[in-house]
Amino acid sequence: MTQTATSTANIGVVGLAVMGSNLARNLASREGNTVAIYNRSPEKTRELLAAHPEADFVASESIADFAASLTTPRTAIIMVKAGAGTDAVIDQLTAVFEPGDIIVDGGNALFTDTIRREKAVRETGINFVGAGISGGEEGALLGPSIMPGGSAEAWETLGPILRSIAAVAEGEPCVTHVGTDGAGHFVKMIHNGIEYADMQLIAEGYDLIRRGTGKSPAEIADIFTEWNRGELESYLIEITAEVLRQTDAKTGKPLVDVILDQAGAKGTGAWTVQTALDLGIPVSGIAEAVFARSLSSKPAQRAAAADLPGPSAAPVADVDAFIEDVRLALYASKMIAYSQGFDEIVAGAEEYGWDIQKGEIAKIWRGGCIIRAQFLNRITEAYAEDPGLVALVTAPYFREVMARAQDSWRRVVRIAAESGIPAPAFSSSLAYYDGLRADRLPAALVQGQRDFFGAHTYKRSDMEGTFHTLWSGDRSEIAMDDAH
């Protein structure tokens, strides 16, 4: 298809539900952008045009007209439901695009699907980019954090467009070229996994304070507001205070007390954990957050177990000291979640051949996204100081926090256990920390057990080689290297 006189838009959006519409409006509001829009049902396109006559939109009611309205290299962002719908739109666009054009999937796609799609589309000469977009509906409209993958060629055209709409933190746009093929969606998946852990840890902190001190949601809202002025400053802490302060108009009760306590999930947290298992990376804090949502959504089991024996939760003796302990335990546990998430990014980059700059990822998470937080600058600094950092939690700033917080962390986990208050993310994060720093782990016994029942062999700490004990024989040890 040759460029025609109607080719006026430098960027297009396919899919005009709330996220797509808001992204199109964001693009149109930035100087230099003219935005082509297309939706499978033309009514959505007409509604967007009618609602926002000020926007510089070029509307089309067929995919061919949409392609014709774009200047070359044609660049289109797909904002449709992940899965078959995305594949269908990709097929439509590859039929009307030419080599050198760019198709961007801005949905929450599984990164392995993005790898598959990029490989297939590349064979046509068209560039395919999987881009993680974080910040929800508000971020899409006002400035999200954007994590694009894809080729360097695609980034040349796409980079200026995405920089024009991204959130800005400390003068820098929250977007960077993450890496090739599925790298962008992989990093967005990890972002969401950390988000799960962060939300669960905050919820556990709230629950511990409420059940441990008897404070009301409104009073706890004030505590979170105060925390948001210090090192815990973040978007999630900020909105937690807003949720806890809200009163239900129908009953006059705190809204948090009338919301059904069954948490939903869209899958990205589970993908993070499943991928970590495949990569052999412990992400226990994230996993416990996913499992906590699963447990919350089992009402029949919870009802059947309601009368199981447990301790009586006693109010804490020193309320102010306990609240400070919870604050420090929350900060330390959050850092474990981020450290585990970055461990998975490092492992994923190695497995799939991506050159992911960890410090740049922390930078683009400072604004626009759900997990934006003050201490992300400390992560950037840690990787700038030591690009080969083997574990984020071992960096100087994080060591200092662990030294300052660990006593409080241990007290909180102990009180939770003694009071029967579930704190799985706090507890597992502390267990991971202690496992990481342990001089010796009971994995030696596990290896002995595996060798006993399955002849899986083991290595020794005092010499090279692989060994097996003849458990069913004279129990002598043989070197497997000599046995062949």
XYZ file of C-alpha atoms in Angstrom:
484
model
C 0.000 0.000 0.000
C 1.465 3.341 -0.928
C 1.141 6.448 1.162
C -1.779 8.597 0.069
C -2.811 12.184 0.612
C -4.929 11.006 3.531
C -1.848 9.776 5.425
C -1.650 12.353 8.209
C -1.374 10.456 11.518
C 2.025 9.530 12.998
C 0.566 7.068 15.524
C -2.567 4.912 15.675
C -4.566 3.169 18.395
C -6.636 0.033 17.768
C -9.147 -0.789 20.504
C -11.068 2.024 22.162
C -12.250 0.645 25.483
C -11.287 2.767 28.494
C -7.531 2.095 28.386
C -7.316 2.515 24.599
C -9.456 5.668 24.599
C -7.422 7.246 27.378
C -4.141 6.385 25.666
C -5.420 7.871 22.387
C -6.452 11.051 24.221
C -3.040 11.237 25.915
C -1.278 10.858 22.558
C -3.489 13.488 20.911
C -2.826 15.971 23.709
C 0.933 15.992 23.071
C 2.454 18.403 20.571
C 3.453 16.780 17.312
C 1.078 13.821 17.497
C -1.851 13.191 15.177
C -3.670 10.037 16.219
C -5.446 7.551 13.986
C -8.149 5.601 15.822
C -9.990 2.396 14.968
C -12.299 0.059 16.834
C -13.950 -3.144 15.658
C -17.349 -1.659 16.483
C -17.549 1.833 14.885
C -19.861 3.063 17.663
C -16.900 3.269 20.071
C -14.975 5.369 17.573
C -17.918 7.730 17.088
C -18.435 8.024 20.859
C -14.791 9.009 21.380
C -14.956 11.602 18.593
C -18.167 13.079 19.988
C -16.892 13.207 23.552
C -13.546 14.821 22.635
C -13.869 17.106 19.634
C -10.733 18.951 20.772
C -8.527 15.910 20.127
C -6.575 15.643 16.878
C -8.041 12.289 15.814
C -8.217 10.713 12.366
C -11.009 8.141 12.588
C -11.473 5.091 10.379
C -14.178 2.454 10.191
C -12.085 -0.155 8.351
C -8.614 -1.496 9.039
C -7.556 -0.613 5.479
C -8.585 3.027 5.935
C -6.832 3.044 9.323
C -3.578 1.904 7.685
C -4.002 4.457 4.881
C -4.363 7.257 7.445
C -0.902 6.574 8.934
C 2.353 8.096 7.723
C 5.262 5.698 7.219
C 6.639 3.885 9.014
C 3.089 3.103 10.088
C 2.930 2.709 13.850
C -0.106 1.302 15.670
C -0.685 0.443 19.319
C -3.100 -2.435 19.970
C -5.188 -1.994 23.134
C -7.467 -5.032 23.047
C -8.036 -7.974 25.390
C -5.038 -10.292 25.594
C -5.219 -13.615 23.806
C -7.143 -14.462 20.646
C -8.340 -10.872 20.218
C -4.749 -9.630 20.048
C -3.795 -12.307 17.513
C -6.783 -11.362 15.344
C -5.807 -7.677 15.251
C -2.169 -8.556 14.507
C -3.343 -10.625 11.528
C -5.492 -7.725 10.300
C -2.641 -5.234 10.579
C 0.017 -7.431 8.980
C -2.315 -7.758 5.992
C -2.341 -3.967 5.412
C 1.077 -2.914 6.793
C 4.400 -3.040 4.943
C 7.988 -4.007 5.910
C 9.427 -1.468 8.359
C 6.026 -0.635 9.882
C 5.488 -1.157 13.621
C 2.778 -3.019 15.542
C 2.764 -2.455 19.304
C 0.855 -4.675 21.750
C 0.123 -2.466 24.758
C -1.917 -5.050 26.666
C -0.937 -7.363 29.515
C 0.282 -10.201 27.316
C 2.224 -13.190 28.615
C 5.813 -12.548 27.540
C 6.181 -15.957 25.881
C 3.205 -15.064 23.659
C 5.028 -11.850 22.760
C 8.178 -13.800 21.863
C 6.065 -16.040 19.597
C 4.264 -13.096 17.981
C 7.428 -11.078 17.433
C 9.088 -14.004 15.680
C 6.072 -14.561 13.400
C 5.597 -10.884 12.542
C 9.313 -10.346 11.949
C 9.140 -12.809 9.062
C 6.878 -10.314 7.226
C 9.445 -7.528 7.661
C 7.146 -5.709 10.078
C 8.384 -4.784 13.555
C 6.433 -6.138 16.533
C 6.811 -4.534 19.960
C 5.399 -5.847 23.224
C 5.027 -2.852 25.553
C 4.040 -3.063 29.202
C 1.949 -0.032 30.166
C 1.405 0.583 33.874
C -0.718 3.095 35.714
C -4.248 1.940 34.959
C -6.848 4.196 33.376
C -5.460 7.353 34.971
C -1.911 6.553 33.889
C -3.009 5.891 30.303
C -4.593 9.356 30.198
C -2.134 11.448 32.195
C 1.166 9.612 31.795
C 1.981 5.929 32.353
C 5.198 4.070 32.979
C 5.987 2.272 29.716
C 8.152 -0.814 29.219
C 8.611 -1.494 25.472
C 10.551 -4.393 24.009
C 11.173 -4.978 20.316
C 13.935 -4.070 17.886
C 16.295 -1.087 17.969
C 14.835 -0.066 14.586
C 11.330 0.112 16.033
C 12.569 2.059 19.071
C 13.976 4.816 16.813
C 10.460 5.667 15.641
C 8.562 4.656 18.756
C 10.871 6.182 21.364
C 9.996 9.871 20.780
C 6.269 9.062 20.648
C 6.325 7.098 23.911
C 8.517 9.690 25.619
C 5.915 12.313 24.727
C 3.157 10.531 26.701
C 5.050 8.849 29.552
C 4.924 9.990 33.144
C 7.824 12.206 34.186
C 9.810 11.621 37.381
C 12.525 14.056 38.430
C 12.586 15.474 34.913
C 12.969 12.113 33.151
C 10.271 10.312 31.115
C 9.302 6.958 32.612
C 10.041 4.879 29.518
C 13.091 2.995 28.286
C 13.838 0.418 25.611
C 13.831 -2.683 27.834
C 15.178 -5.233 25.350
C 14.272 -7.390 22.373
C 11.096 -9.437 21.688
C 9.315 -10.255 24.991
C 11.526 -8.237 27.360
C 9.026 -5.406 27.828
C 6.131 -7.673 28.764
C 8.443 -9.748 30.970
C 9.438 -6.674 33.000
C 5.796 -5.542 33.183
C 4.917 -9.009 34.548
C 7.556 -8.628 37.274
C 6.222 -5.135 38.031
C 2.796 -6.644 38.604
C 4.218 -9.432 40.760
C 5.932 -6.866 42.988
C 2.638 -4.958 43.042
C 0.883 -8.065 44.409
C 3.467 -8.394 47.187
C 3.382 -4.686 48.018
C -0.416 -4.651 48.315
C -0.460 -7.806 50.450
C 2.215 -6.459 52.797
C 0.294 -3.214 53.260
C -2.903 -5.174 53.935
C -1.100 -7.315 56.519
C 0.283 -4.189 58.190
C -3.230 -2.747 58.393
C -4.633 -6.009 59.791
C -1.914 -6.289 62.421
C -2.473 -2.727 63.636
C -6.242 -3.064 63.672
C -6.364 -6.403 65.452
C -3.354 -5.722 67.619
C -4.321 -2.244 68.836
C -8.067 -1.964 68.219
C -7.647 1.238 66.217
C -10.378 2.146 63.722
C -9.814 2.259 59.957
C -9.940 6.076 60.084
C -7.270 6.145 62.791
C -5.114 3.738 60.770
C -5.638 5.992 57.742
C -3.937 8.767 59.715
C -1.024 6.409 60.462
C -0.607 5.584 56.772
C -0.777 9.269 55.883
C 2.056 9.908 58.316
C 4.055 6.988 56.917
C 3.641 8.459 53.447
C 5.659 11.496 54.536
C 8.748 9.362 55.214
C 10.738 6.521 53.687
C 7.572 4.512 52.922
C 6.287 7.279 50.628
C 4.570 5.616 47.668
C 1.389 5.608 45.623
C 0.064 2.460 47.312
C 0.587 3.842 50.826
C -1.138 7.056 49.746
C -4.238 5.348 48.344
C -4.414 2.950 51.292
C -5.038 5.930 53.562
C -7.787 7.120 51.192
C -9.510 3.714 51.162
C -9.352 3.363 54.956
C -10.776 6.843 55.452
C -13.803 6.212 53.205
C -17.224 5.792 54.877
C -19.955 3.716 53.255
C -22.909 5.962 52.384
C -25.490 3.176 52.882
C -24.463 1.905 56.302
C -22.253 4.598 57.780
C -19.596 1.949 58.398
C -16.019 2.144 57.172
C -16.109 1.075 53.523
C -13.353 -1.474 54.166
C -15.755 -3.271 56.542
C -18.464 -3.745 53.922
C -16.242 -4.750 51.001
C -16.286 -8.545 50.581
C -12.932 -9.893 51.747
C -12.236 -11.944 48.614
C -9.444 -10.470 46.480
C -9.494 -10.833 42.717
C -6.561 -11.427 40.382
C -5.980 -11.072 36.639
C -3.136 -13.558 36.278
C 0.081 -11.533 36.082
C 0.988 -12.312 39.701
C 0.575 -16.029 39.031
C 2.635 -15.687 35.821
C 5.431 -14.093 37.866
C 5.483 -17.018 40.286
C 5.155 -19.682 37.581
C 8.002 -18.129 35.597
C 10.148 -17.841 38.735
C 9.645 -21.566 39.355
C 10.779 -22.293 35.788
C 13.836 -20.059 36.271
C 14.636 -21.471 39.720
C 14.291 -18.077 41.422
C 12.696 -17.848 44.903
C 10.029 -15.130 44.935
C 8.400 -16.230 48.175
C 6.941 -12.837 49.103
C 5.226 -12.525 45.721
C 4.062 -16.154 45.868
C 2.501 -15.694 49.312
C 0.671 -12.603 48.052
C -0.797 -14.632 45.182
C -1.728 -17.494 47.531
C -3.305 -15.067 50.018
C -5.691 -13.882 47.293
C -6.454 -17.508 46.437
C -7.191 -18.335 50.080
C -9.405 -15.272 50.463
C -11.494 -16.505 47.541
C -12.345 -19.874 49.139
C -15.404 -18.932 51.263
C -16.619 -22.509 51.781
C -13.264 -23.647 53.135
C -12.936 -20.568 55.329
C -16.441 -21.092 56.743
C -15.712 -24.756 57.516
C -12.453 -23.801 59.252
C -13.851 -20.859 61.238
C -14.136 -22.884 64.470
C -10.676 -24.461 64.297
C -8.674 -23.847 67.501
C -6.388 -20.863 67.658
C -4.935 -18.353 70.139
C -6.794 -15.363 71.496
C -5.420 -12.198 69.986
C -4.321 -10.021 72.897
C -3.910 -6.252 72.480
C -0.272 -5.181 72.360
C 1.125 -3.501 75.445
C 2.879 -0.541 73.840
C 0.763 0.652 70.918
C 3.159 3.299 69.592
C 6.136 0.936 69.695
C 4.143 -1.783 67.915
C 3.029 0.586 65.153
C 6.649 1.602 64.587
C 7.633 -2.085 64.493
C 4.994 -2.708 61.820
C 6.272 0.245 59.792
C 9.827 -1.080 59.813
C 8.702 -4.652 59.132
C 6.667 -3.382 56.181
C 9.645 -1.468 54.770
C 12.001 -4.428 55.116
C 9.487 -6.849 53.587
C 8.812 -4.488 50.656
C 12.537 -4.422 49.946
C 12.610 -8.210 49.885
C 9.793 -8.182 47.298
C 11.726 -5.779 45.075
C 14.965 -7.720 45.579
C 13.241 -10.969 44.581
C 11.615 -9.275 41.589
C 14.948 -7.964 40.338
C 16.490 -11.415 40.869
C 13.865 -12.727 38.452
C 14.603 -9.946 35.947
C 18.305 -10.870 36.022
C 17.508 -14.570 35.541
C 15.014 -13.869 32.751
C 17.501 -11.637 30.937
C 20.109 -14.391 31.092
C 17.680 -17.093 29.960
C 16.252 -15.167 27.012
C 19.299 -13.153 25.954
C 18.045 -9.695 26.939
C 20.301 -6.802 27.903
C 18.084 -5.310 30.604
C 19.487 -2.320 32.509
C 18.188 -2.839 36.054
C 18.833 0.734 37.151
C 16.846 2.069 34.197
C 13.897 -0.167 35.123
C 13.882 1.253 38.649
C 13.952 4.760 37.157
C 10.921 4.250 34.924
C 8.957 2.829 37.869
C 9.344 6.123 39.793
C 6.309 7.679 38.103
C 3.103 6.672 36.377
C 2.998 3.088 37.636
C 1.248 1.472 40.587
C 4.423 0.609 42.526
C 5.999 4.058 42.212
C 7.848 4.806 45.415
C 10.512 7.060 46.835
C 13.089 4.354 47.429
C 13.254 3.283 43.757
C 16.050 5.862 43.483
C 18.023 3.729 45.945
C 17.685 0.759 43.560
C 18.974 2.836 40.648
C 21.912 3.990 42.784
C 22.679 0.428 43.882
C 22.945 -0.866 40.308
C 24.898 2.229 39.194
C 27.444 1.561 41.931
C 27.617 -2.180 41.210
C 26.074 -3.298 37.880
C 26.913 -6.925 38.737
C 25.160 -6.825 42.127
C 24.294 -10.464 42.903
C 21.369 -9.635 45.194
C 19.772 -6.215 45.584
C 19.234 -6.760 49.294
C 23.031 -6.897 49.802
C 23.598 -3.321 48.532
C 24.739 -0.850 51.232
C 21.449 1.049 51.572
C 19.449 -2.165 51.850
C 21.893 -3.615 54.386
C 21.400 -0.523 56.519
C 17.613 -0.873 56.397
C 17.793 -4.575 57.322
C 20.076 -3.793 60.252
C 17.686 -1.099 61.440
C 14.480 -3.061 60.843
C 15.212 -6.686 61.616
C 14.456 -6.624 65.344
C 11.085 -4.953 64.690
C 10.419 -7.396 61.831
C 11.018 -10.382 64.100
C 8.811 -8.974 66.855
C 5.956 -8.382 64.400
C 6.150 -11.916 62.986
C 6.274 -13.348 66.522
C 3.268 -11.330 67.677
C 1.356 -12.310 64.540
C 2.013 -16.007 65.207
C 1.198 -15.763 68.909
C -2.017 -13.833 68.200
C -3.204 -15.975 65.295
C -3.115 -13.054 62.851
C -2.124 -14.312 59.397
C 0.913 -12.504 58.031
C 2.189 -14.809 55.285
C 4.053 -12.183 53.262
C 5.781 -10.699 56.332
C 6.696 -14.188 57.577
C 7.925 -15.602 54.279
C 9.956 -12.476 53.543
C 11.722 -12.798 56.890
C 12.318 -16.521 56.311
C 13.819 -15.734 52.889
C 16.081 -13.098 54.438
C 17.288 -15.542 57.086
C 17.746 -18.270 54.496
C 19.764 -15.945 52.279
C 22.134 -14.976 55.071
C 22.459 -18.454 56.627
C 25.963 -19.914 56.806
C 24.537 -23.402 56.222
C 21.074 -24.570 55.175
C 19.281 -27.891 55.831
C 19.375 -28.511 52.075
C 22.268 -30.862 52.936
C 19.761 -33.185 54.628
C 17.382 -32.893 51.662
C 20.205 -34.015 49.368
C 20.914 -36.944 51.688
C 17.249 -37.950 51.595
C 17.162 -37.685 47.795
C 20.217 -39.858 47.508
C 18.718 -42.459 49.896
C 15.428 -42.996 48.066
C 16.373 -42.112 44.517
C 20.169 -42.348 44.175
C 20.151 -38.710 43.078
C 23.774 -38.271 44.309
C 25.264 -35.317 46.162
C 28.350 -33.157 46.245
C 30.621 -32.723 49.268
C 31.774 -29.484 50.846
C 35.313 -30.754 51.385
C 36.243 -32.189 47.975
C 35.378 -32.051 44.301
C 33.176 -34.591 42.564
C 29.759 -36.236 42.766
C 29.020 -39.002 45.282
C 26.475 -41.661 46.231
C 26.133 -43.685 49.413
C 25.192 -47.369 49.014
C 22.271 -47.069 51.407
C 20.861 -50.544 50.752
C 24.334 -52.107 50.806
C 27.274 -51.599 53.139
C 26.643 -47.816 53.237
C 30.024 -47.022 51.846
C 30.382 -43.940 49.685
C 31.375 -44.149 46.055
C 32.592 -41.381 43.767
C 30.293 -41.386 40.756
C 33.061 -40.081 38.521
C 34.985 -43.309 39.282
C 31.933 -45.534 38.942
C 31.694 -45.092 35.159
